[in-house]
Amino acid sequence: MTTATTGTTTTRGSVGTPHTRVEGRDKVTGAARYAGEIPFAGLAHGWLVLSTVARGRVRSIETAPVLAMPGVLTVLHHENAPRVDSDFVGMLGSRPDPSVALFQNDRVPHLGWPVALVVAETPEQAREAAEALVVHYEQEPHDVAFFAGHPDAYPVEGHTPGVAEKGDLQAELAASAVVVDAEYTTPEEHHNPMEPHAAAAHWDGGRLEVVDSNQGTTWVAGELAKLLSLDPDSVRVRSEHIGGGFGSKGVRAHQVGAVMAATVLQRPVRVVMTRRQMFSLAGYRSPTTQRVRLGADADGRLRALEHSCLSLTSAVHEFVEPGAAPARVMYDADAHHTANRVVRLDVPTPTWMRAPGEAPGSFALEAALDELAEKCRIDPIELRVRNEPERGPLSGLPFSSRNLLACFREGARRFGWADRDPRPGRRRDGRWLLGTGTAAASFPSGAGPSTAALTAEPDGTFTVRIAASDIGTGARTALTLIAADALDVTPERVRVRIGDSDFGPAMIAGGSMGTRSWAWAVQTAAGELRERLALGAGIPPEGITVRSDTSAAIGALARKERHSFGAQFAEVAVDVTTGEVRVRRMLGVFAAGRVVNPLTARSQFVGGMIWGISMALHEEAVRDAATGGHVGADLAGYHVATHADVPLIEADWIDDPDPDDPVGIKGVGEIGIVGAAAAIANAVWHATGVRHRNLPIRPDRVLSAAEGATHA
């Protein structure tokens, strides 16, 4: 066993020491196969046909000319597709988006709705035929206009309450010495993982097998079984390597289309989404309009906190972006009102996107806190210190641990915050105005029930089997280290097999709960296996296998506020004559539980912070009111941060093991993006003296703000 020091923690054993990915060589040499490239004998290829109207009905589809084209095998649509049952509650506690119940009626609820699937011998033949398919519509007026104060908005109970409140808001605002009342907006944003969504389906001896790119094989297998009215044991989903997901890779139209076609043709069929199709079919982050009202005494203590978030959802499915969630955790006040509302429009259904709720919500909340600090003439970090709660502001529950202030202290020391002149517009480097900003971060730390099987092999090695998904986070490597320590062996003696629904139920890779949930199951199985081995019995040729199930243990957890926390710092340079904004450096310090693998954990933190730069300065999907579709639904029209936009970024953490978790894990996947955009926006204010409450902070907005400030 080894001893090493990393970050601020001294560790013994494998957990806590840097390890390269166990599958790294396979990935860089091309040996790792992804869902879109695994070969099958007799494979046919499907190509989705999407609606060209934003609302209406399909009147007719001219299939005959397409069926006569070379290689075309079938065209599935609402008149001939297999029937499915979408009236069920899935693994995540909600009904499936009707877009996955393919071709069940002639309704078209948004532009880009799947209306047909063309299947051919080759991808080229399928695409050519799909583009030649003529679909006639009965078009209806559509509405895609999203704006603050929409008259049809209503609160939604999602995974968090729609409305949570205490105290008399108006009375506390009236009694406050200082009040901030501002509106913030964030645009529609898209995941765009490097690997497109892809699935191949085939029947093998009466059993459906799907090779897919997803964030939870148990999840996808269960929902496919319910959709198709199949015995759950007759569906197997495999997803060994995934090229990114960020919340988008759940149950989607391509999987269902592949299964339908494989059922009709009785041969393997693969369906891969194009990049443009992903803008309609893979989900996205809803735009938000958020109103934050803060009332405080002259010393900055909050008397009133109101955070209202409005997002959109589709006309056929309800999904909420819970932007008001961070306020329920971060700061207390005598009167505390938060609400998440939605409005139904003729658009595709949004979905989870890295740090759902917290990413856009933290921008509004942490920017408003910065505005309050300015009005109170208090340092932004000191303001947060004065409003640090002892318990959950609304729940009243104790925190499992809350080391936010330690993150700010360490971050301020390393960033040089003490030397900051609080007055805006004071620092200059040639044509650039310079500024620094900070923001707090939080994200829930949960765990889901999972099962794992652990086998002691006759050759002295150990095999872990768990339906985990490594979507690029390094989960496979983290589980190897956890199993090695739990068994008191070196990582080289452990092999981890993941991404197969046959391994039994397990939590999805989402909500920063994956590694924590799977590690708990692996740790539990390892403990039982060590007890079995301690009895001294020999290992038979088939090995000794134990199986764990953490349902009871997780169900017995005491109710607490469980979160990762962090402090974000940014320095920016702004040229108000060109509108250019450059982030010069960033620092994030996090309290995110026990860090299993510093190498991949740092990548997760930094990756989230880079996405925060993209969110603050670049990303914005724009809808055309006339068509209901996107302007530039591709990576040429949808701008993201590139290498030239990314400065020196440092991420570190403090010692923060969760006392209620057997490994001490909280979760690192989402926290890195939270607060990053707010820190950048606050730094832009410090550089220029102008607040930007609408993301992204585009050059035209900088120029317009500078012109307004000059005229004022």
XYZ file of C-alpha atoms in Angstrom:
712
model
C 0.000 0.000 0.000
C 1.121 3.591 -0.636
C 1.088 6.851 1.264
C 0.708 10.122 -0.626
C -0.207 13.757 -0.151
C -2.609 15.399 -2.597
C -4.551 18.637 -2.432
C -4.778 19.312 1.292
C -5.225 15.698 2.352
C -2.747 13.013 3.371
C -3.993 9.568 2.385
C -3.037 5.950 2.809
C -3.861 3.269 0.283
C -5.205 3.704 -3.225
C -8.119 6.048 -2.552
C -6.875 9.625 -2.577
C -3.806 9.006 -4.739
C -3.637 10.000 -8.425
C -4.272 7.168 -10.897
C -4.548 7.324 -14.653
C -7.716 5.820 -16.101
C -7.683 2.050 -16.216
C -9.279 2.201 -19.685
C -7.101 5.109 -20.834
C -4.905 3.083 -23.166
C -7.943 1.551 -24.879
C -9.413 4.994 -25.456
C -6.323 6.616 -26.930
C -5.523 3.615 -29.157
C -9.081 3.180 -30.442
C -9.554 -0.215 -28.823
C -12.492 1.150 -26.812
C -15.629 0.768 -28.912
C -18.556 3.143 -28.618
C -22.226 2.434 -29.325
C -22.093 3.792 -32.859
C -19.170 1.615 -33.971
C -19.708 -1.865 -32.490
C -20.189 -4.314 -35.394
C -23.182 -6.625 -35.845
C -23.784 -9.193 -38.570
C -26.574 -8.089 -40.884
C -26.757 -4.604 -39.350
C -29.297 -2.207 -40.877
C -29.310 1.538 -40.305
C -32.150 3.844 -39.297
C -32.426 7.560 -39.959
C -34.966 9.688 -38.114
C -37.174 12.093 -40.055
C -38.159 15.153 -38.043
C -41.097 17.496 -38.506
C -40.626 20.736 -40.400
C -43.551 22.479 -38.701
C -43.735 23.607 -35.078
C -47.332 22.578 -34.418
C -49.990 20.636 -36.257
C -50.752 17.182 -37.629
C -49.291 14.818 -40.178
C -51.823 14.570 -43.015
C -49.950 12.000 -45.121
C -46.533 10.520 -45.804
C -45.427 9.573 -49.319
C -43.605 6.339 -48.544
C -43.874 4.560 -51.902
C -41.116 6.521 -53.728
C -38.765 6.094 -50.778
C -39.411 2.360 -50.431
C -38.374 2.012 -54.078
C -34.987 3.629 -53.440
C -31.838 1.436 -53.309
C -31.310 -0.395 -50.032
C -34.425 0.884 -48.268
C -35.988 -1.780 -46.049
C -38.886 -0.010 -44.355
C -40.344 3.329 -43.330
C -41.914 3.400 -39.875
C -44.463 6.094 -38.995
C -47.654 6.587 -37.004
C -49.751 4.336 -39.248
C -47.551 1.213 -39.115
C -45.230 1.419 -36.110
C -45.544 -1.021 -33.184
C -47.741 0.231 -30.347
C -46.124 1.221 -27.047
C -47.391 1.971 -23.538
C -46.109 5.237 -22.080
C -48.518 5.378 -19.131
C -46.073 4.557 -16.339
C -43.806 6.193 -13.771
C -40.155 5.470 -14.475
C -37.058 4.949 -12.347
C -36.592 8.677 -11.730
C -40.135 9.196 -10.471
C -41.685 10.771 -13.563
C -43.533 9.684 -16.685
C -41.507 9.445 -19.896
C -41.429 12.311 -22.353
C -44.005 11.441 -25.070
C -41.290 11.985 -27.692
C -39.952 8.504 -26.834
C -43.364 6.957 -27.545
C -42.536 7.119 -31.221
C -45.097 7.285 -34.010
C -48.179 6.672 -31.853
C -50.350 9.398 -33.389
C -50.307 12.144 -35.998
C -49.761 15.060 -33.603
C -46.740 17.381 -34.012
C -46.082 19.439 -30.842
C -42.820 21.123 -31.894
C -40.373 21.562 -34.746
C -38.063 18.551 -34.905
C -40.641 16.045 -33.619
C -39.943 12.506 -34.942
C -42.480 11.663 -37.659
C -40.781 8.688 -39.371
C -37.805 6.354 -39.332
C -36.274 5.229 -42.625
C -34.272 1.993 -42.397
C -31.830 0.902 -45.095
C -28.828 -1.338 -45.655
C -26.296 1.498 -45.225
C -26.283 4.812 -43.358
C -25.851 6.657 -46.646
C -28.898 4.996 -48.179
C -30.946 5.658 -45.060
C -29.994 9.321 -44.997
C -30.665 9.877 -48.686
C -34.060 8.230 -48.409
C -34.954 10.106 -45.218
C -34.144 13.417 -46.867
C -36.286 12.424 -49.874
C -39.331 11.466 -47.776
C -42.225 13.861 -48.390
C -44.456 14.541 -45.380
C -47.623 16.632 -45.664
C -48.768 18.581 -42.612
C -51.829 20.383 -41.395
C -50.060 23.326 -39.817
C -51.356 25.205 -36.748
C -50.205 28.464 -35.122
C -47.366 27.980 -32.675
C -45.959 29.905 -29.728
C -42.301 29.775 -28.675
C -42.113 33.199 -27.001
C -40.542 32.996 -23.550
C -40.503 36.105 -21.370
C -40.670 37.250 -17.778
C -44.140 37.586 -16.335
C -45.701 35.163 -18.812
C -49.416 34.997 -17.909
C -49.569 31.191 -18.251
C -46.749 30.421 -15.810
C -47.473 28.100 -12.890
C -45.416 26.535 -10.067
C -44.186 22.960 -10.528
C -43.413 20.285 -7.987
C -40.324 18.601 -9.440
C -37.652 16.817 -7.416
C -37.912 19.872 -5.158
C -41.063 21.764 -4.068
C -42.440 24.319 -6.480
C -42.821 26.926 -3.747
C -41.067 27.072 -0.366
C -41.495 29.987 2.001
C -41.464 31.326 5.536
C -41.989 34.733 7.117
C -43.593 37.976 5.914
C -41.629 39.022 2.842
C -43.184 42.446 2.314
C -42.802 43.420 5.948
C -39.139 42.429 6.073
C -38.384 44.212 2.797
C -40.032 47.344 4.151
C -37.950 47.118 7.336
C -34.676 46.608 5.456
C -32.075 49.360 5.299
C -30.768 48.106 1.949
C -32.749 46.404 -0.831
C -31.679 44.732 -4.059
C -34.440 44.005 -6.586
C -33.134 42.739 -9.915
C -34.019 40.437 -12.781
C -31.507 38.038 -14.315
C -31.777 35.905 -17.423
C -29.979 32.871 -18.781
C -30.476 31.558 -22.330
C -31.321 28.140 -23.726
C -28.179 25.984 -23.576
C -27.333 22.605 -25.104
C -25.237 19.649 -23.924
C -23.587 18.566 -27.182
C -21.474 15.690 -25.794
C -18.644 14.727 -28.110
C -20.178 11.302 -28.795
C -23.623 11.627 -30.425
C -26.544 9.597 -29.129
C -26.450 6.129 -30.698
C -28.126 2.758 -30.114
C -28.182 -0.634 -31.825
C -30.957 -3.141 -31.069
C -31.342 -6.814 -31.910
C -33.269 -9.858 -30.725
C -31.304 -12.866 -29.527
C -33.308 -15.977 -28.706
C -36.378 -13.996 -27.671
C -34.362 -11.498 -25.668
C -33.971 -7.860 -26.630
C -30.394 -6.580 -26.493
C -29.547 -2.909 -26.895
C -26.033 -1.489 -27.178
C -26.363 2.151 -26.314
C -24.645 5.300 -25.067
C -26.436 6.200 -21.850
C -26.085 7.297 -18.242
C -27.775 4.268 -16.712
C -28.288 0.852 -18.266
C -30.734 -0.141 -15.511
C -32.738 3.005 -16.220
C -32.872 2.503 -19.991
C -33.595 -1.239 -19.775
C -36.431 -0.684 -17.304
C -38.110 2.035 -19.334
C -37.770 0.129 -22.615
C -39.366 -2.908 -20.966
C -42.306 -0.805 -19.764
C -42.710 1.017 -23.073
C -42.754 -2.248 -25.017
C -44.681 -4.258 -22.390
C -41.825 -6.754 -22.022
C -40.682 -8.829 -19.077
C -37.832 -6.805 -17.527
C -35.619 -9.910 -17.551
C -36.006 -10.115 -21.324
C -34.268 -6.757 -21.924
C -30.520 -6.249 -21.690
C -28.825 -2.888 -22.231
C -25.055 -2.474 -22.494
C -23.132 0.781 -22.473
C -19.466 0.170 -21.779
C -17.909 3.387 -23.079
C -19.678 6.747 -23.247
C -18.309 9.899 -24.813
C -20.023 12.403 -22.523
C -23.592 12.817 -21.370
C -24.034 15.803 -19.016
C -27.657 14.787 -18.308
C -28.794 14.235 -21.896
C -28.232 10.499 -22.281
C -31.343 8.919 -20.872
C -34.218 7.279 -22.758
C -34.521 8.958 -26.142
C -36.210 8.470 -29.509
C -33.227 6.777 -31.155
C -33.284 3.794 -28.795
C -37.012 3.223 -29.230
C -36.715 3.633 -32.996
C -33.913 1.087 -33.169
C -35.957 -1.420 -31.124
C -39.065 -0.890 -33.254
C -37.140 -1.410 -36.482
C -35.305 -4.455 -35.146
C -38.654 -5.937 -34.116
C -40.257 -5.329 -37.513
C -37.263 -6.477 -39.592
C -35.995 -9.184 -37.222
C -32.407 -8.058 -37.717
C -30.065 -5.678 -35.900
C -30.749 -1.980 -36.463
C -28.676 1.007 -35.384
C -29.919 4.587 -35.088
C -27.481 7.469 -34.554
C -28.568 11.052 -34.040
C -26.965 13.765 -36.121
C -25.626 16.853 -34.386
C -28.593 18.879 -35.665
C -31.073 16.254 -34.475
C -29.546 16.425 -31.012
C -30.703 20.049 -30.781
C -34.307 18.783 -30.993
C -34.226 15.291 -29.484
C -31.552 15.193 -26.765
C -32.923 17.784 -24.354
C -31.359 21.090 -23.320
C -31.252 23.585 -20.465
C -34.306 25.797 -20.439
C -33.838 29.557 -20.577
C -34.692 31.262 -17.300
C -35.865 34.617 -16.089
C -35.170 35.065 -12.400
C -36.150 37.772 -9.986
C -34.107 38.141 -6.806
C -35.108 40.490 -4.021
C -32.806 40.868 -1.035
C -33.452 43.013 1.994
C -30.737 43.547 4.606
C -29.797 45.582 7.618
C -27.025 48.136 7.160
C -24.499 45.549 8.348
C -25.529 43.159 5.563
C -27.572 40.686 7.598
C -30.406 39.392 5.427
C -33.935 40.091 6.579
C -35.667 39.096 3.320
C -34.729 36.757 0.487
C -36.947 36.107 -2.512
C -35.800 34.067 -5.516
C -38.316 33.301 -8.258
C -37.301 31.330 -11.339
C -39.341 30.933 -14.524
C -38.383 28.305 -17.098
C -40.152 26.726 -20.047
C -41.336 23.240 -20.854
C -42.963 21.567 -23.832
C -46.678 21.400 -24.512
C -46.640 17.611 -23.992
C -44.367 17.044 -20.997
C -43.612 18.866 -17.764
C -39.996 19.537 -16.828
C -38.784 22.281 -14.495
C -35.360 23.923 -14.259
C -35.253 24.515 -10.473
C -33.212 27.705 -10.463
C -34.507 28.779 -7.049
C -32.977 25.695 -5.411
C -29.623 27.256 -4.381
C -31.333 29.957 -2.323
C -32.971 27.293 -0.172
C -29.552 26.110 0.954
C -27.107 28.984 0.805
C -28.454 31.847 2.934
C -31.039 32.340 5.658
C -33.360 35.291 6.198
C -36.302 36.116 8.459
C -38.552 36.005 5.404
C -37.509 33.468 2.793
C -39.575 32.888 -0.368
C -38.541 30.773 -3.355
C -40.525 29.526 -6.335
C -39.876 27.530 -9.512
C -42.444 28.123 -12.257
C -42.807 26.962 -15.844
C -44.718 27.948 -18.944
C -45.752 25.472 -21.646
C -44.671 26.370 -25.183
C -44.417 24.637 -28.564
C -40.803 23.579 -28.028
C -38.980 20.305 -27.284
C -38.890 19.213 -23.659
C -35.849 20.435 -21.678
C -33.933 18.020 -19.496
C -31.195 17.804 -16.898
C -28.002 19.575 -17.851
C -24.877 19.744 -15.731
C -25.905 21.186 -12.335
C -29.614 21.517 -13.225
C -31.122 24.426 -11.327
C -27.910 25.270 -9.488
C -25.977 26.483 -12.543
C -28.444 29.174 -13.712
C -29.809 29.748 -10.210
C -26.396 30.432 -8.716
C -25.749 33.053 -11.385
C -28.754 35.106 -10.273
C -28.370 34.541 -6.539
C -24.611 35.117 -6.356
C -24.748 38.164 -8.642
C -27.479 39.632 -6.425
C -25.332 38.981 -3.326
C -22.519 40.907 -5.025
C -24.890 43.796 -5.690
C -25.936 43.750 -2.042
C -22.305 43.789 -0.925
C -21.708 46.859 -3.102
C -24.728 48.683 -1.663
C -23.756 47.801 1.913
C -20.092 48.632 1.223
C -19.092 45.251 2.603
C -16.561 42.874 1.095
C -18.434 40.162 -0.849
C -16.790 37.365 1.117
C -17.483 39.067 4.439
C -21.146 39.457 3.435
C -21.383 35.707 2.926
C -19.691 35.105 6.269
C -22.311 37.253 7.996
C -25.118 35.257 6.390
C -23.757 31.766 6.930
C -26.626 29.586 8.242
C -26.227 27.022 11.006
C -29.027 24.812 9.655
C -30.983 24.463 6.448
C -32.657 27.859 5.955
C -36.027 26.351 5.060
C -35.766 22.716 6.095
C -34.304 23.409 9.534
C -32.248 20.247 9.129
C -28.604 20.047 10.191
C -25.919 20.015 7.507
C -24.010 16.758 7.147
C -21.014 19.085 6.810
C -20.709 22.631 5.530
C -17.207 23.895 4.889
C -18.072 26.782 2.585
C -16.241 29.399 4.643
C -13.116 27.267 4.686
C -13.259 27.241 0.876
C -13.511 31.042 0.833
C -10.630 31.452 3.277
C -8.335 29.168 1.305
C -9.422 30.620 -2.027
C -9.008 34.224 -0.897
C -5.495 33.456 0.349
C -4.420 31.793 -2.885
C -6.145 34.280 -5.180
C -4.735 37.353 -3.426
C -8.177 38.696 -2.536
C -6.898 40.816 0.368
C -5.083 43.137 -2.068
C -8.276 43.872 -4.048
C -9.425 47.500 -4.291
C -13.217 47.150 -3.958
C -13.900 50.179 -6.161
C -14.786 49.264 -9.759
C -12.920 50.498 -12.810
C -9.656 51.204 -10.995
C -7.273 48.710 -12.585
C -6.073 48.931 -16.151
C -3.600 47.064 -18.352
C -3.248 49.040 -21.564
C -6.612 48.941 -23.321
C -7.993 46.434 -20.818
C -9.966 47.190 -17.681
C -9.281 44.532 -15.037
C -11.575 43.184 -12.343
C -11.976 40.304 -9.941
C -15.069 38.591 -8.661
C -16.154 35.730 -6.462
C -19.207 33.541 -5.902
C -20.264 30.610 -3.752
C -21.210 27.186 -5.070
C -23.317 24.320 -3.783
C -24.808 21.133 -5.155
C -26.836 18.395 -3.438
C -25.034 15.273 -2.331
C -27.277 12.250 -2.600
C -27.066 8.509 -3.015
C -29.321 6.031 -4.751
C -29.822 2.350 -3.935
C -27.467 0.117 -5.907
C -26.400 -3.493 -6.130
C -22.937 -4.876 -6.850
C -21.408 -8.326 -7.233
C -17.825 -8.993 -6.149
C -15.993 -12.210 -7.017
C -12.786 -13.576 -5.549
C -11.162 -15.426 -8.476
C -8.977 -18.541 -8.030
C -5.933 -16.678 -9.410
C -5.994 -14.155 -6.569
C -7.697 -11.356 -8.503
C -11.102 -9.823 -7.874
C -13.891 -8.916 -10.284
C -16.472 -6.217 -9.586
C -19.707 -6.246 -11.579
C -21.968 -3.225 -11.252
C -24.323 -1.451 -13.652
C -22.438 1.824 -13.307
C -21.883 4.219 -16.201
C -18.603 6.000 -16.839
C -19.633 8.991 -18.928
C -16.092 10.344 -18.980
C -15.749 11.098 -15.272
C -13.323 8.284 -14.465
C -15.889 6.277 -12.474
C -14.421 2.944 -13.607
C -11.048 3.941 -12.173
C -12.538 5.336 -8.960
C -14.388 2.075 -8.318
C -11.178 0.138 -8.924
C -9.412 2.161 -6.216
C -12.327 1.852 -3.803
C -12.519 -1.925 -4.269
C -8.743 -2.272 -3.876
C -8.746 -0.428 -0.551
C -11.834 -2.240 0.697
C -10.158 -5.585 -0.091
C -6.708 -4.408 1.067
C -5.072 -5.295 -2.251
C -3.386 -3.322 -5.018
C -5.539 -1.894 -7.844
C -3.793 -4.214 -10.318
C -5.599 -7.158 -8.720
C -9.047 -5.631 -9.299
C -11.045 -5.667 -12.522
C -14.217 -3.589 -12.680
C -16.915 -4.434 -15.215
C -19.634 -1.845 -15.706
C -22.331 -0.685 -18.113
C -24.498 -3.824 -18.286
C -28.073 -3.996 -17.009
C -27.611 -7.727 -16.370
C -25.412 -6.781 -13.414
C -28.502 -5.676 -11.492
C -30.078 -2.380 -10.436
C -27.771 0.572 -9.846
C -27.993 4.332 -9.636
C -27.601 6.364 -12.830
C -24.591 8.586 -13.554
C -26.283 11.843 -12.689
C -26.845 14.385 -9.956
C -23.288 13.823 -8.678
C -24.659 10.621 -7.138
C -23.067 7.973 -9.333
C -19.702 7.256 -7.758
C -21.050 7.742 -4.231
C -23.905 5.278 -4.810
C -21.779 2.652 -6.576
C -18.905 2.961 -4.105
C -21.287 2.258 -1.244
C -22.419 -0.965 -2.933
C -18.850 -2.037 -3.753
C -17.651 -1.269 -0.224
C -20.502 -3.291 1.264
C -19.820 -6.277 -1.006
C -16.103 -6.133 -0.216
C -16.769 -6.248 3.503
C -18.890 -9.365 3.177
C -16.409 -11.021 0.833
C -13.536 -10.427 3.240
C -15.563 -12.078 5.982
C -16.159 -15.093 3.742
C -12.486 -15.333 2.835
C -11.459 -15.022 6.476
C -13.180 -18.328 7.151
C -10.274 -19.959 5.341
C -12.212 -21.967 2.767
C -10.477 -22.504 -0.561
C -11.671 -20.686 -3.673
C -13.466 -23.005 -6.122
C -12.870 -22.768 -9.907
C -15.904 -20.522 -10.338
C -14.700 -18.222 -7.552
C -16.586 -16.921 -4.522
C -19.181 -14.260 -5.268
C -21.105 -12.017 -2.909
C -23.788 -9.529 -3.815
C -24.706 -6.324 -2.019
C -27.826 -4.174 -2.017
C -27.674 -0.764 -0.341
C -31.421 -0.027 -0.434
C -31.932 -0.537 3.291
C -28.796 1.346 4.338
C -29.582 4.368 2.213
C -33.214 4.303 3.278
C -32.101 4.417 6.910
C -30.001 7.572 6.523
C -30.969 10.344 8.907
C -32.504 13.402 7.238
C -29.893 16.109 6.762
C -28.930 18.847 4.340
C -26.251 17.093 2.268
C -24.297 19.219 -0.188
C -20.935 19.860 -1.736
C -19.772 23.465 -1.459
C -17.214 25.663 -3.150
C -15.812 29.150 -3.666
C -15.182 30.470 -7.188
C -12.759 33.295 -8.037
C -12.219 34.955 -11.421
C -10.143 37.745 -12.898
C -11.267 39.287 -16.185
C -10.034 41.840 -18.680
C -12.593 43.952 -20.555
C -12.075 46.176 -23.578
C -15.080 48.500 -23.593
C -14.160 49.852 -27.052
C -14.510 46.418 -28.717
C -16.759 44.669 -26.182
C -14.251 41.868 -25.716
C -14.174 40.050 -22.378
C -11.295 37.729 -21.514
C -11.060 35.596 -18.410
C -7.424 35.782 -17.305
C -7.438 33.328 -14.424
C -9.817 31.319 -12.285
C -9.541 29.487 -8.998
C -12.045 27.115 -7.472
C -11.714 25.636 -3.996
C -14.234 22.952 -3.124
C -15.518 20.956 -0.164
C -16.883 17.961 -2.015
C -16.363 15.014 0.262
C -13.491 12.575 0.086
C -11.722 12.782 -3.259
C -11.163 9.259 -4.580
C -8.852 10.025 -7.511
C -7.290 13.509 -7.526
C -6.327 13.218 -11.187
C -9.842 12.746 -12.535
C -11.500 14.823 -9.791
C -9.414 17.856 -10.732
C -10.436 17.312 -14.358
C -14.087 17.349 -13.295
C -13.695 20.574 -11.328
C -11.744 22.299 -14.093
C -14.117 21.016 -16.762
C -17.056 22.497 -14.901
C -15.278 25.835 -14.478
C -14.479 25.940 -18.204
C -18.136 25.320 -18.897
C -18.829 28.253 -16.570
C -16.720 30.460 -18.848
C -18.711 29.175 -21.798
C -21.961 29.867 -19.966
C -20.905 33.380 -18.957
C -19.535 34.575 -22.281
C -20.554 32.338 -25.187
C -23.418 29.852 -25.053
C -26.830 30.934 -26.322
C -29.303 29.002 -28.453
C -31.720 31.362 -30.183
C -35.165 30.382 -31.454
C -36.750 31.894 -34.544
C -40.287 32.926 -33.652
C -41.442 32.428 -37.249
C -40.375 28.786 -37.582
C -40.192 27.728 -33.931
C -36.725 26.289 -34.540
C -33.157 27.242 -33.779
C -31.038 29.769 -35.596
C -27.891 27.728 -36.282
C -28.611 24.331 -34.733
C -25.037 23.078 -34.986
C -21.626 23.733 -33.481
C -20.937 26.418 -36.064
C -23.901 28.502 -34.939
C -23.874 27.517 -31.274
C -20.762 29.040 -29.744
C -18.820 27.363 -26.948
C -15.574 28.268 -25.231
C -12.525 27.025 -27.114
C -8.869 26.715 -26.137
C -8.256 30.394 -26.904
C -10.943 31.359 -24.381
C -9.624 29.261 -21.512
C -7.021 30.823 -19.196
C -5.033 29.425 -16.317
C -7.562 27.523 -14.222
C -6.742 26.079 -10.830
C -8.978 23.763 -8.843
C -8.311 22.354 -5.409
C -10.215 21.087 -2.425
C -10.171 20.935 1.330
C -10.547 17.871 3.514
C -14.293 17.259 3.724
C -15.288 13.576 4.081
C -18.998 12.960 4.564
C -19.320 11.296 7.995
C -22.466 9.430 6.916
C -20.946 7.826 3.817
C -18.868 4.625 4.141
C -16.203 6.034 1.811
C -16.741 9.703 2.717
C -17.797 10.694 -0.820
C -20.101 13.602 -1.700
C -19.710 14.168 -5.442
C -17.649 16.348 -7.771
C -19.305 16.136 -11.201
C -21.585 19.179 -11.039
C -20.168 21.569 -8.446
C -17.436 22.946 -10.740
C -19.860 24.865 -12.967
C -21.928 26.263 -10.097
C -21.097 29.879 -9.327
C -18.502 30.124 -12.102
C -20.623 32.354 -14.349
C -21.547 34.567 -11.394
C -17.889 35.004 -10.412
C -17.102 36.098 -13.984
C -20.079 38.469 -14.155
C -19.119 39.970 -10.798
C -15.570 40.430 -12.071
C -16.877 42.216 -15.186
C -18.721 44.647 -12.908
C -15.549 45.198 -10.875
C -13.651 45.937 -14.085
C -16.192 48.278 -15.654
C -18.620 49.448 -12.980
C -21.504 48.082 -15.092
C -23.715 45.149 -14.060
C -24.557 42.473 -16.600
C -27.647 40.577 -15.536
C -28.242 38.779 -18.825
C -26.073 35.895 -20.026
C -24.045 35.531 -22.094
C -22.031 38.730 -21.684
C -21.643 39.273 -25.426
C -19.498 42.019 -26.974
C -22.597 43.895 -28.147
C -23.955 43.914 -24.617
C -20.658 45.221 -23.261
C -20.622 47.977 -25.901
C -24.249 48.882 -25.235
C -23.648 49.001 -21.476
C -20.521 51.106 -21.908
C -22.384 53.529 -24.158
C -25.218 53.788 -21.645
C -22.780 54.418 -18.817
C -21.080 57.170 -20.856
C -24.398 58.906 -21.590
C -25.442 58.573 -17.956
